[in-house]
PDB file of C-alpha atoms and ligand atoms in Angstrom:
ATOM      1  CA  MET K 123      -4.962  -3.118 -28.571  1.00 60.00           C
ATOM      2  CA  SER K 124      -3.052  -3.061 -25.297  1.00 77.00           C
ATOM      3  CA  GLU K 125      -4.206  -4.862 -22.170  1.00 92.00           C
ATOM      4  CA  VAL K 126      -6.494  -3.214 -19.610  1.00 97.00           C
ATOM      5  CA  PHE K 127      -5.080  -2.804 -16.103  1.00 98.00           C
ATOM      6  CA  GLY K 128      -7.703  -1.938 -13.486  1.00 98.00           C
ATOM      7  CA  VAL K 129      -7.121   0.003 -10.274  1.00 98.00           C
ATOM      8  CA  ILE K 130      -9.739   0.524  -7.550  1.00 98.00           C
ATOM      9  CA  GLY K 131      -9.177   3.650  -5.453  1.00 98.00           C
ATOM     10  CA  ALA K 132      -7.582   6.887  -6.693  1.00 98.00           C
ATOM     11  CA  GLY K 133      -5.889   7.753  -3.372  1.00 96.00           C
ATOM     12  CA  THR K 134      -2.179   7.846  -2.505  1.00 94.00           C
ATOM     13  CA  MET K 135      -1.513   4.253  -3.560  1.00 97.00           C
ATOM     14  CA  GLY K 136      -4.166   3.847  -6.272  1.00 98.00           C
ATOM     15  CA  ASN K 137      -3.043   6.848  -8.305  1.00 98.00           C
ATOM     16  CA  GLY K 138       0.598   5.755  -7.943  1.00 98.00           C
ATOM     17  CA  ILE K 139      -0.210   2.266  -9.240  1.00 98.00           C
ATOM     18  CA  ALA K 140      -2.281   3.715 -12.103  1.00 98.00           C
ATOM     19  CA  GLN K 141       0.599   5.991 -13.089  1.00 98.00           C
ATOM     20  CA  VAL K 142       3.152   3.177 -13.085  1.00 98.00           C
ATOM     21  CA  ALA K 143       0.870   0.861 -15.106  1.00 98.00           C
ATOM     22  CA  ALA K 144       0.127   3.555 -17.720  1.00 98.00           C
ATOM     23  CA  ARG K 145       3.827   4.341 -17.960  1.00 98.00           C
ATOM     24  CA  ALA K 146       4.491   0.651 -18.647  1.00 98.00           C
ATOM     25  CA  GLY K 147       2.100   0.849 -21.622  1.00 97.00           C
ATOM     26  CA  PHE K 148      -1.143  -0.563 -20.189  1.00 98.00           C
ATOM     27  CA  ASP K 149      -4.547   0.992 -20.795  1.00 98.00           C
ATOM     28  CA  VAL K 150      -5.552   1.837 -17.232  1.00 98.00           C
ATOM     29  CA  VAL K 151      -9.035   2.105 -15.764  1.00 98.00           C
ATOM     30  CA  MET K 152      -8.936   3.806 -12.348  1.00 98.00           C
ATOM     31  CA  ARG K 153     -12.151   3.645 -10.370  1.00 98.00           C
ATOM     32  CA  ASP K 154     -13.208   5.578  -7.253  1.00 98.00           C
ATOM     33  CA  VAL K 155     -16.568   6.281  -5.642  1.00 97.00           C
ATOM     34  CA  ALA K 156     -16.838   9.986  -6.469  1.00 97.00           C
ATOM     35  CA  GLU K 157     -15.652  12.416  -9.130  1.00 98.00           C
ATOM     36  CA  ASP K 158     -13.626  14.648  -6.762  1.00 98.00           C
ATOM     37  CA  PHE K 159     -11.467  11.683  -5.610  1.00 98.00           C
ATOM     38  CA  LEU K 160     -10.739  10.945  -9.280  1.00 98.00           C
ATOM     39  CA  VAL K 161      -9.841  14.584  -9.976  1.00 98.00           C
ATOM     40  CA  ARG K 162      -7.513  14.595  -6.970  1.00 98.00           C
ATOM     41  CA  GLY K 163      -5.907  11.333  -8.156  1.00 98.00           C
ATOM     42  CA  MET K 164      -5.395  12.583 -11.722  1.00 98.00           C
ATOM     43  CA  THR K 165      -3.922  15.867 -10.397  1.00 98.00           C
ATOM     44  CA  ALA K 166      -1.423  13.887  -8.303  1.00 98.00           C
ATOM     45  CA  ILE K 167      -0.431  11.830 -11.373  1.00 98.00           C
ATOM     46  CA  ASP K 168      -0.023  14.989 -13.454  1.00 98.00           C
ATOM     47  CA  LYS K 169       2.206  16.618 -10.814  1.00 98.00           C
ATOM     48  CA  SER K 170       4.332  13.515 -10.374  1.00 97.00           C
ATOM     49  CA  LEU K 171       4.901  13.124 -14.142  1.00 98.00           C
ATOM     50  CA  GLN K 172       5.566  16.871 -14.504  1.00 98.00           C
ATOM     51  CA  ARG K 173       8.464  16.518 -12.051  1.00 97.00           C
ATOM     52  CA  ASP K 174       9.998  13.987 -14.449  1.00 96.00           C
ATOM     53  CA  VAL K 175       9.406  16.320 -17.409  1.00 97.00           C
ATOM     54  CA  ASP K 176      11.106  19.163 -15.502  1.00 98.00           C
ATOM     55  CA  LYS K 177      14.077  16.896 -14.809  1.00 97.00           C
ATOM     56  CA  GLU K 178      14.138  15.864 -18.493  1.00 96.00           C
ATOM     57  CA  ARG K 179      13.507  12.216 -17.651  1.00 95.00           C
ATOM     58  CA  LEU K 180      10.297  12.288 -19.701  1.00 96.00           C
ATOM     59  CA  SER K 181       9.156  14.361 -22.684  1.00 97.00           C
ATOM     60  CA  GLY K 182       5.977  16.447 -22.615  1.00 97.00           C
ATOM     61  CA  GLU K 183       4.608  14.237 -25.362  1.00 97.00           C
ATOM     62  CA  GLU K 184       5.282  11.035 -23.384  1.00 97.00           C
ATOM     63  CA  LYS K 185       3.583  12.577 -20.363  1.00 98.00           C
ATOM     64  CA  ARG K 186       0.469  13.367 -22.404  1.00 98.00           C
ATOM     65  CA  ALA K 187       0.438   9.839 -23.823  1.00 98.00           C
ATOM     66  CA  ILE K 188       0.681   8.294 -20.321  1.00 98.00           C
ATOM     67  CA  ILE K 189      -2.172  10.444 -19.012  1.00 98.00           C
ATOM     68  CA  GLY K 190      -4.153   9.637 -22.148  1.00 98.00           C
ATOM     69  CA  ARG K 191      -3.928   5.931 -21.308  1.00 98.00           C
ATOM     70  CA  ILE K 192      -5.677   6.438 -17.933  1.00 98.00           C
ATOM     71  CA  LYS K 193      -9.443   6.421 -17.850  1.00 98.00           C
ATOM     72  CA  ALA K 194     -10.815   7.724 -14.541  1.00 98.00           C
ATOM     73  CA  THR K 195     -14.321   6.515 -13.789  1.00 98.00           C
ATOM     74  CA  THR K 196     -16.909   5.878 -11.088  1.00 98.00           C
ATOM     75  CA  GLU K 197     -18.349   2.983 -13.143  1.00 97.00           C
ATOM     76  CA  LEU K 198     -17.373  -0.449 -11.918  1.00 95.00           C
ATOM     77  CA  SER K 199     -18.550  -1.986 -15.209  1.00 95.00           C
ATOM     78  CA  SER K 200     -15.601  -0.276 -16.990  1.00 96.00           C
ATOM     79  CA  LEU K 201     -13.425  -3.026 -15.488  1.00 97.00           C
ATOM     80  CA  SER K 202     -15.104  -5.800 -17.445  1.00 97.00           C
ATOM     81  CA  ASP K 203     -12.171  -6.147 -19.883  1.00 96.00           C
ATOM     82  CA  ALA K 204      -9.367  -5.926 -17.332  1.00 98.00           C
ATOM     83  CA  ILE K 205      -6.757  -8.707 -17.221  1.00 98.00           C
ATOM     84  CA  ILE K 206      -5.951  -7.653 -13.638  1.00 98.00           C
ATOM     85  CA  VAL K 207      -7.507  -5.305 -11.087  1.00 98.00           C
ATOM     86  CA  VAL K 208      -5.450  -3.999  -8.155  1.00 98.00           C
ATOM     87  CA  GLU K 209      -7.589  -2.876  -5.235  1.00 98.00           C
ATOM     88  CA  ALA K 210      -6.197   0.077  -3.233  1.00 98.00           C
ATOM     89  CA  VAL K 211      -9.202   1.303  -1.226  1.00 98.00           C
ATOM     90  CA  THR K 212      -9.408   2.230   2.449  1.00 93.00           C
ATOM     91  CA  GLU K 213      -7.835  -0.333   4.837  1.00 92.00           C
ATOM     92  CA  ASP K 214     -11.098  -1.770   6.150  1.00 92.00           C
ATOM     93  CA  LEU K 215     -12.155  -5.414   5.904  1.00 94.00           C
ATOM     94  CA  ALA K 216     -15.858  -4.670   5.227  1.00 96.00           C
ATOM     95  CA  VAL K 217     -15.031  -2.129   2.485  1.00 97.00           C
ATOM     96  CA  LYS K 218     -12.508  -4.471   0.851  1.00 98.00           C
ATOM     97  CA  THR K 219     -14.763  -7.557   0.941  1.00 98.00           C
ATOM     98  CA  GLY K 220     -17.503  -5.419  -0.671  1.00 98.00           C
ATOM     99  CA  VAL K 221     -15.077  -4.452  -3.451  1.00 98.00           C
ATOM    100  CA  PHE K 222     -13.946  -8.066  -4.017  1.00 98.00           C
ATOM    101  CA  ARG K 223     -17.555  -9.335  -4.207  1.00 98.00           C
ATOM    102  CA  ALA K 224     -18.368  -6.623  -6.757  1.00 98.00           C
ATOM    103  CA  LEU K 225     -15.192  -7.308  -8.775  1.00 98.00           C
ATOM    104  CA  ASP K 226     -16.020 -11.007  -8.839  1.00 98.00           C
ATOM    105  CA  GLU K 227     -19.301 -10.083 -10.559  1.00 97.00           C
ATOM    106  CA  VAL K 228     -18.015  -7.593 -13.146  1.00 97.00           C
ATOM    107  CA  THR K 229     -14.636  -8.977 -14.228  1.00 97.00           C
ATOM    108  CA  LYS K 230     -14.072 -11.709 -16.803  1.00 96.00           C
ATOM    109  CA  ALA K 231     -13.372 -15.273 -15.673  1.00 94.00           C
ATOM    110  CA  GLY K 232      -9.599 -15.140 -16.218  1.00 95.00           C
ATOM    111  CA  ALA K 233      -9.003 -11.774 -14.506  1.00 98.00           C
ATOM    112  CA  ILE K 234      -6.625 -11.624 -11.554  1.00 98.00           C
ATOM    113  CA  LEU K 235      -7.909  -9.748  -8.493  1.00 98.00           C
ATOM    114  CA  ALA K 236      -5.070  -8.274  -6.416  1.00 98.00           C
ATOM    115  CA  SER K 237      -5.130  -6.308  -3.166  1.00 98.00           C
ATOM    116  CA  ASN K 238      -2.627  -3.687  -2.072  1.00 98.00           C
ATOM    117  CA  THR K 239      -3.616  -4.187   1.587  1.00 97.00           C
ATOM    118  CA  SER K 240      -0.951  -3.655   4.248  1.00 94.00           C
ATOM    119  CA  SER K 241      -2.477  -6.036   6.756  1.00 92.00           C
ATOM    120  CA  ILE K 242      -5.770  -7.674   5.729  1.00 95.00           C
ATOM    121  CA  SER K 243      -5.790 -11.407   4.992  1.00 97.00           C
ATOM    122  CA  ILE K 244      -5.587 -12.210   1.263  1.00 98.00           C
ATOM    123  CA  THR K 245      -7.106 -15.611   2.055  1.00 98.00           C
ATOM    124  CA  LYS K 246     -10.180 -13.899   3.557  1.00 97.00           C
ATOM    125  CA  LEU K 247     -10.570 -11.629   0.518  1.00 98.00           C
ATOM    126  CA  GLY K 248     -10.248 -14.617  -1.812  1.00 98.00           C
ATOM    127  CA  ALA K 249     -12.875 -16.551   0.134  1.00 98.00           C
ATOM    128  CA  VAL K 250     -15.646 -14.012  -0.660  1.00 98.00           C
ATOM    129  CA  THR K 251     -15.122 -14.534  -4.422  1.00 98.00           C
ATOM    130  CA  SER K 252     -15.943 -17.442  -6.733  1.00 98.00           C
ATOM    131  CA  LYS K 253     -12.279 -17.610  -7.877  1.00 97.00           C
ATOM    132  CA  PRO K 254      -9.974 -17.558  -4.831  1.00 98.00           C
ATOM    133  CA  ASP K 255      -7.237 -19.131  -7.000  1.00 98.00           C
ATOM    134  CA  LYS K 256      -7.090 -15.793  -8.907  1.00 98.00           C
ATOM    135  CA  VAL K 257      -6.841 -13.628  -5.751  1.00 98.00           C
ATOM    136  CA  ILE K 258      -3.409 -12.450  -4.584  1.00 98.00           C
ATOM    137  CA  GLY K 259      -1.681  -9.641  -2.667  1.00 98.00           C
ATOM    138  CA  MET K 260       0.374  -7.009  -4.507  1.00 98.00           C
ATOM    139  CA  HIS K 261       1.765  -4.823  -1.735  1.00 98.00           C
ATOM    140  CA  PHE K 262       3.280  -1.766  -3.401  1.00 98.00           C
ATOM    141  CA  MET K 263       5.295   0.681  -1.294  1.00 96.00           C
ATOM    142  CA  ASN K 264       4.773   4.443  -0.988  1.00 92.00           C
ATOM    143  CA  PRO K 265       5.620   6.422  -3.166  1.00 95.00           C
ATOM    144  CA  VAL K 266       4.756   3.826  -5.820  1.00 98.00           C
ATOM    145  CA  PRO K 267       6.606   5.435  -8.777  1.00 97.00           C
ATOM    146  CA  VAL K 268       9.855   5.486  -6.746  1.00 96.00           C
ATOM    147  CA  MET K 269       9.826   2.299  -4.653  1.00 97.00           C
ATOM    148  CA  LYS K 270      11.028  -0.834  -6.453  1.00 98.00           C
ATOM    149  CA  LEU K 271       9.458  -3.531  -4.280  1.00 98.00           C
ATOM    150  CA  VAL K 272       6.180  -5.373  -4.736  1.00 98.00           C
ATOM    151  CA  GLU K 273       5.620  -7.821  -1.890  1.00 98.00           C
ATOM    152  CA  VAL K 274       3.585 -10.555  -3.581  1.00 98.00           C
ATOM    153  CA  ILE K 275       1.381 -12.414  -1.121  1.00 98.00           C
ATOM    154  CA  ARG K 276      -0.003 -15.857  -1.815  1.00 98.00           C
ATOM    155  CA  GLY K 277      -3.322 -16.640  -0.122  1.00 98.00           C
ATOM    156  CA  ALA K 278      -4.189 -20.203   0.911  1.00 98.00           C
ATOM    157  CA  ALA K 279      -5.962 -20.786  -2.426  1.00 98.00           C
ATOM    158  CA  THR K 280      -3.812 -18.664  -4.792  1.00 98.00           C
ATOM    159  CA  SER K 281      -2.706 -20.785  -7.762  1.00 98.00           C
ATOM    160  CA  ASP K 282       0.845 -21.061  -9.093  1.00 98.00           C
ATOM    161  CA  ALA K 283      -0.404 -19.721 -12.451  1.00 98.00           C
ATOM    162  CA  THR K 284      -1.758 -16.564 -10.750  1.00 98.00           C
ATOM    163  CA  TYR K 285       1.480 -16.083  -8.839  1.00 98.00           C
ATOM    164  CA  GLU K 286       3.593 -16.480 -11.976  1.00 98.00           C
ATOM    165  CA  ARG K 287       1.447 -14.049 -13.958  1.00 98.00           C
ATOM    166  CA  VAL K 288       1.661 -11.440 -11.178  1.00 98.00           C
ATOM    167  CA  HIS K 289       5.417 -11.927 -10.970  1.00 98.00           C
ATOM    168  CA  GLU K 290       5.644 -11.251 -14.709  1.00 98.00           C
ATOM    169  CA  LEU K 291       3.276  -8.234 -14.559  1.00 98.00           C
ATOM    170  CA  SER K 292       5.219  -6.710 -11.631  1.00 98.00           C
ATOM    171  CA  GLU K 293       8.413  -6.925 -13.675  1.00 98.00           C
ATOM    172  CA  LYS K 294       6.612  -5.344 -16.624  1.00 98.00           C
ATOM    173  CA  LEU K 295       5.827  -2.412 -14.283  1.00 98.00           C
ATOM    174  CA  GLY K 296       9.566  -2.093 -13.626  1.00 98.00           C
ATOM    175  CA  LYS K 297       9.248  -3.494 -10.094  1.00 98.00           C
ATOM    176  CA  THR K 298      10.970  -6.305  -8.214  1.00 98.00           C
ATOM    177  CA  PRO K 299       8.442  -8.838  -6.937  1.00 98.00           C
ATOM    178  CA  LEU K 300       9.329 -10.804  -3.810  1.00 98.00           C
ATOM    179  CA  GLU K 301       7.132 -13.624  -2.631  1.00 98.00           C
ATOM    180  CA  CYS K 302       5.682 -14.523   0.749  1.00 98.00           C
ATOM    181  CA  GLN K 303       2.786 -16.464   2.226  1.00 98.00           C
ATOM    182  CA  ASP K 304      -0.342 -14.928   3.706  1.00 98.00           C
ATOM    183  CA  TYR K 305       0.252 -14.653   7.455  1.00 98.00           C
ATOM    184  CA  PRO K 306      -0.384 -11.568   9.612  1.00 97.00           C
ATOM    185  CA  GLY K 307       1.767  -8.599   8.580  1.00 97.00           C
ATOM    186  CA  PHE K 308       3.231 -10.601   5.659  1.00 98.00           C
ATOM    187  CA  ILE K 309       7.013  -9.971   5.867  1.00 98.00           C
ATOM    188  CA  SER K 310       7.230  -6.181   5.605  1.00 97.00           C
ATOM    189  CA  ASN K 311       5.044  -5.212   8.550  1.00 97.00           C
ATOM    190  CA  ARG K 312       5.799  -8.290  10.630  1.00 98.00           C
ATOM    191  CA  VAL K 313       9.431  -7.225  10.769  1.00 98.00           C
ATOM    192  CA  LEU K 314       9.061  -3.428  10.591  1.00 98.00           C
ATOM    193  CA  MET K 315       6.227  -2.771  13.061  1.00 98.00           C
ATOM    194  CA  PRO K 316       7.646  -4.656  16.070  1.00 98.00           C
ATOM    195  CA  MET K 317      10.865  -2.648  15.576  1.00 98.00           C
ATOM    196  CA  ILE K 318       8.934   0.630  15.612  1.00 98.00           C
ATOM    197  CA  ASN K 319       6.866  -0.573  18.593  1.00 98.00           C
ATOM    198  CA  GLU K 320      10.062  -1.485  20.477  1.00 98.00           C
ATOM    199  CA  ALA K 321      11.470   1.988  19.815  1.00 98.00           C
ATOM    200  CA  ILE K 322       8.275   3.435  21.326  1.00 98.00           C
ATOM    201  CA  PHE K 323       8.660   1.151  24.379  1.00 98.00           C
ATOM    202  CA  ALA K 324      12.241   2.413  24.791  1.00 98.00           C
ATOM    203  CA  LEU K 325      10.969   6.019  24.706  1.00 98.00           C
ATOM    204  CA  HIS K 326       8.109   5.139  27.093  1.00 98.00           C
ATOM    205  CA  GLU K 327      10.496   3.541  29.584  1.00 98.00           C
ATOM    206  CA  GLY K 328      12.882   6.502  29.443  1.00 98.00           C
ATOM    207  CA  VAL K 329      15.746   4.444  28.023  1.00 98.00           C
ATOM    208  CA  ALA K 330      16.667   7.303  25.663  1.00 98.00           C
ATOM    209  CA  THR K 331      15.287  10.500  24.099  1.00 98.00           C
ATOM    210  CA  ARG K 332      13.478  10.467  20.755  1.00 98.00           C
ATOM    211  CA  GLU K 333      16.520  12.085  19.084  1.00 98.00           C
ATOM    212  CA  SER K 334      18.856   9.519  20.580  1.00 98.00           C
ATOM    213  CA  ILE K 335      16.687   6.521  19.608  1.00 98.00           C
ATOM    214  CA  ASP K 336      16.326   7.764  16.032  1.00 98.00           C
ATOM    215  CA  GLY K 337      19.980   8.787  15.778  1.00 98.00           C
ATOM    216  CA  ILE K 338      21.250   5.419  17.004  1.00 98.00           C
ATOM    217  CA  MET K 339      19.142   3.521  14.465  1.00 98.00           C
ATOM    218  CA  LYS K 340      19.925   5.958  11.667  1.00 98.00           C
ATOM    219  CA  MET K 341      23.663   6.178  12.113  1.00 98.00           C
ATOM    220  CA  GLY K 342      24.289   2.776  13.661  1.00 98.00           C
ATOM    221  CA  MET K 343      22.135   0.667  11.359  1.00 98.00           C
ATOM    222  CA  ASN K 344      22.316   2.873   8.287  1.00 98.00           C
ATOM    223  CA  HIS K 345      18.530   3.263   8.205  1.00 97.00           C
ATOM    224  CA  PRO K 346      17.452   6.272   6.108  1.00 96.00           C
ATOM    225  CA  MET K 347      15.314   7.538   9.008  1.00 97.00           C
ATOM    226  CA  GLY K 348      14.849   6.622  12.655  1.00 98.00           C
ATOM    227  CA  PRO K 349      11.893   4.441  13.772  1.00 98.00           C
ATOM    228  CA  LEU K 350      10.023   7.259  15.562  1.00 98.00           C
ATOM    229  CA  THR K 351      10.334   9.574  12.556  1.00 98.00           C
ATOM    230  CA  LEU K 352       9.175   6.709  10.357  1.00 98.00           C
ATOM    231  CA  ALA K 353       6.185   6.039  12.646  1.00 98.00           C
ATOM    232  CA  ASP K 354       5.162   9.715  12.360  1.00 98.00           C
ATOM    233  CA  PHE K 355       5.489   9.438   8.598  1.00 96.00           C
ATOM    234  CA  ILE K 356       3.363   6.259   8.352  1.00 95.00           C
ATOM    235  CA  GLY K 357       0.750   7.551  10.818  1.00 96.00           C
ATOM    236  CA  LEU K 358       0.501   6.371  14.430  1.00 98.00           C
ATOM    237  CA  ASP K 359      -3.092   5.163  13.910  1.00 97.00           C
ATOM    238  CA  VAL K 360      -1.868   2.947  11.052  1.00 95.00           C
ATOM    239  CA  CYS K 361       1.019   1.616  13.213  1.00 97.00           C
ATOM    240  CA  LEU K 362      -1.405   0.803  16.060  1.00 98.00           C
ATOM    241  CA  ALA K 363      -3.868  -0.929  13.715  1.00 96.00           C
ATOM    242  CA  ILE K 364      -1.079  -3.098  12.270  1.00 96.00           C
ATOM    243  CA  MET K 365       0.247  -4.024  15.746  1.00 97.00           C
ATOM    244  CA  ASN K 366      -3.301  -5.085  16.650  1.00 97.00           C
ATOM    245  CA  VAL K 367      -3.490  -7.256  13.514  1.00 95.00           C
ATOM    246  CA  LEU K 368      -0.232  -8.996  14.552  1.00 97.00           C
ATOM    247  CA  TYR K 369      -1.358  -9.350  18.182  1.00 98.00           C
ATOM    248  CA  GLU K 370      -4.742 -10.812  17.287  1.00 96.00           C
ATOM    249  CA  GLY K 371      -3.455 -12.863  14.345  1.00 96.00           C
ATOM    250  CA  PHE K 372      -0.710 -14.657  16.268  1.00 97.00           C
ATOM    251  CA  GLY K 373      -2.237 -14.457  19.766  1.00 98.00           C
ATOM    252  CA  ASP K 374       1.281 -13.763  21.044  1.00 98.00           C
ATOM    253  CA  SER K 375       1.966 -11.102  23.678  1.00 98.00           C
ATOM    254  CA  LYS K 376       5.252 -10.167  21.988  1.00 97.00           C
ATOM    255  CA  TYR K 377       3.141  -8.158  19.508  1.00 98.00           C
ATOM    256  CA  ARG K 378       1.254  -6.072  22.107  1.00 98.00           C
ATOM    257  CA  ALA K 379       1.143  -2.395  21.181  1.00 98.00           C
ATOM    258  CA  CYS K 380       3.063  -0.054  23.484  1.00 98.00           C
ATOM    259  CA  PRO K 381       0.708   1.919  25.820  1.00 98.00           C
ATOM    260  CA  LEU K 382       2.424   5.143  24.740  1.00 98.00           C
ATOM    261  CA  LEU K 383       1.443   4.466  21.117  1.00 98.00           C
ATOM    262  CA  LYS K 384      -2.198   3.968  22.223  1.00 98.00           C
ATOM    263  CA  ARG K 385      -2.041   7.150  24.304  1.00 98.00           C
ATOM    264  CA  TYR K 386      -0.838   9.241  21.343  1.00 98.00           C
ATOM    265  CA  VAL K 387      -3.525   7.815  19.065  1.00 98.00           C
ATOM    266  CA  ASP K 388      -6.194   8.538  21.725  1.00 98.00           C
ATOM    267  CA  ALA K 389      -4.932  12.129  21.887  1.00 98.00           C
ATOM    268  CA  GLY K 390      -5.210  12.494  18.104  1.00 98.00           C
ATOM    269  CA  TRP K 391      -1.425  12.908  17.760  1.00 98.00           C
ATOM    270  CA  LEU K 392      -1.144  10.761  14.654  1.00 98.00           C
ATOM    271  CA  GLY K 393       2.159  12.018  13.247  1.00 98.00           C
ATOM    272  CA  ARG K 394       2.888  14.263  10.280  1.00 96.00           C
ATOM    273  CA  LYS K 395      -0.693  14.322   9.044  1.00 95.00           C
ATOM    274  CA  THR K 396      -1.976  15.978  12.252  1.00 97.00           C
ATOM    275  CA  GLY K 397       1.090  18.162  12.886  1.00 98.00           C
ATOM    276  CA  ARG K 398       2.133  16.222  15.961  1.00 98.00           C
ATOM    277  CA  GLY K 399       3.309  12.700  16.711  1.00 98.00           C
ATOM    278  CA  PHE K 400       6.611  11.847  18.365  1.00 98.00           C
ATOM    279  CA  TYR K 401       7.804  15.130  16.805  1.00 98.00           C
ATOM    280  CA  GLU K 402       6.074  18.429  16.070  1.00 98.00           C
ATOM    281  CA  TYR K 403       5.574  19.481  12.422  1.00 97.00           C
TER     282      TYR K 403
HETATM  283  N1  NAD P  80      -0.285   4.922   2.122  1.00 59.42           N
HETATM  284  C1  NAD P  80       0.670   4.003   2.252  1.00 59.42           C
HETATM  285  O1  NAD P  80       1.818   4.305   2.609  1.00 59.42           O
HETATM  286  C2  NAD P  80       0.381   2.565   1.934  1.00 59.42           C
HETATM  287  C3  NAD P  80       1.456   1.701   1.658  1.00 59.42           C
HETATM  288  C4  NAD P  80       1.186   0.386   1.290  1.00 59.42           C
HETATM  289  C5  NAD P  80      -0.124  -0.066   1.248  1.00 59.42           C
HETATM  290  N2  NAD P  80      -1.149   0.774   1.561  1.00 59.42           N
HETATM  291  C6  NAD P  80      -2.528   0.254   1.458  1.00 59.42           C
HETATM  292  O2  NAD P  80      -3.114   0.758   0.271  1.00 59.42           O
HETATM  293  C7  NAD P  80      -4.521   0.909   0.446  1.00 59.42           C
HETATM  294  C8  NAD P  80      -4.925   2.322   0.097  1.00 59.42           C
HETATM  295  O3  NAD P  80      -4.233   3.233   0.929  1.00 59.42           O
HETATM  296  P1  NAD P  80      -4.086   4.784   0.557  1.00 59.42           P
HETATM  297  O4  NAD P  80      -3.051   5.319   1.462  1.00 59.42           O
HETATM  298  O5  NAD P  80      -3.935   4.931  -0.907  1.00 59.42           O
HETATM  299  O6  NAD P  80      -5.516   5.329   1.003  1.00 59.42           O
HETATM  300  P2  NAD P  80      -6.256   6.683   0.569  1.00 59.42           P
HETATM  301  O7  NAD P  80      -7.188   7.012   1.676  1.00 59.42           O
HETATM  302  O8  NAD P  80      -5.279   7.696   0.081  1.00 59.42           O
HETATM  303  O9  NAD P  80      -7.131   6.233  -0.712  1.00 59.42           O
HETATM  304  C9  NAD P  80      -8.196   5.328  -0.641  1.00 59.42           C
HETATM  305  C10 NAD P  80      -9.143   5.650  -1.790  1.00 59.42           C
HETATM  306  O10 NAD P  80     -10.084   4.579  -1.905  1.00 59.42           O
HETATM  307  C11 NAD P  80     -11.327   5.143  -2.257  1.00 59.42           C
HETATM  308  N3  NAD P  80     -12.390   4.189  -1.983  1.00 59.42           N
HETATM  309  C12 NAD P  80     -12.946   3.827  -0.792  1.00 59.42           C
HETATM  310  N4  NAD P  80     -13.897   2.899  -0.984  1.00 59.42           N
HETATM  311  C13 NAD P  80     -13.938   2.641  -2.311  1.00 59.42           C
HETATM  312  C14 NAD P  80     -14.707   1.766  -3.139  1.00 59.42           C
HETATM  313  N5  NAD P  80     -15.619   0.964  -2.619  1.00 59.42           N
HETATM  314  N6  NAD P  80     -14.479   1.771  -4.474  1.00 59.42           N
HETATM  315  C15 NAD P  80     -13.549   2.582  -5.017  1.00 59.42           C
HETATM  316  N7  NAD P  80     -12.786   3.420  -4.288  1.00 59.42           N
HETATM  317  C16 NAD P  80     -12.984   3.456  -2.962  1.00 59.42           C
HETATM  318  C17 NAD P  80     -11.396   6.414  -1.438  1.00 59.42           C
HETATM  319  O11 NAD P  80     -12.385   7.309  -1.964  1.00 59.42           O
HETATM  320  C18 NAD P  80      -9.967   6.928  -1.571  1.00 59.42           C
HETATM  321  O12 NAD P  80      -9.816   7.770  -2.706  1.00 59.42           O
HETATM  322  C19 NAD P  80      -4.812   0.481   1.888  1.00 59.42           C
HETATM  323  O13 NAD P  80      -5.202  -0.855   1.897  1.00 59.42           O
HETATM  324  C20 NAD P  80      -3.470   0.653   2.571  1.00 59.42           C
HETATM  325  O14 NAD P  80      -3.322  -0.198   3.682  1.00 59.42           O
HETATM  326  C21 NAD P  80      -0.927   2.082   1.877  1.00 59.42           C
END
């Protein structure tokens, strides 16, 4: 019998993680709060795998076997056999602490509880459980089946054994794990978001146009897309929330969010998802 890999949340990240784990041979249990979220998640997995079938990177039979290894459920108790559960629910401290408390109850003693959070403290999530040594961050990147990195975040109480097991599991998923400690923004957002925020300040101050700012960073630094385009892609509300996490977490004014970013979020111009951000879609 293969090992059970649990995923909480069937959204963008959750269904990507479930797909990658099933493809690596795990029996996956993917849990969400309602049936329609599960249907949406399974449809996304089907479409993503079908693209690989169309490109002859996967056979139809392999696709069916991968999908057959994923059990979609609203029952938390289905995670009782999991060796690891990766939480990928809404980025909200109260929702995530609720999930970690519940997971602490239903999972077996040795199970690892990982969070895919972009900005919430792993140490805080660990502290609401009875086994903070087994709690760790596994920050996958979007789209999960394509992006190689897993930023592995060690909370204050995470044990070496948990870290080593997660390192090994990440490699089994075909990913490259890279380690960091639990401080605001980890490494990815601590370095990325201030760059995006600075680009917004430059636009705000009239230093250059949006096209010029993006073009300079794209062509000059060999970035695949400019910072303003990237901000629209991530969502300006998400960028603002992460800047606020850095600002509050470090208490340092260098992380203050640009007023123009706040203004756009207030206006509901959140980027691609609302049809308008720094660009129109
Ligand atoms: N989208 C990205 O680019 C990205 C990248 C890296 C990390 N993240 C992080 O991944 C997490 C998930 O983000 P997403 O973009 O997949 O969000 P999403 O909104 O697409 O999906 C979240 C899912 O969680 C479900 N959910 C909410 N509460 C739940 C609960 N108590 N139990 C089970 N399911 C529950 C929702 O119904 C929804 O289906 C967040 O912490 C986010 O910060 C997102």
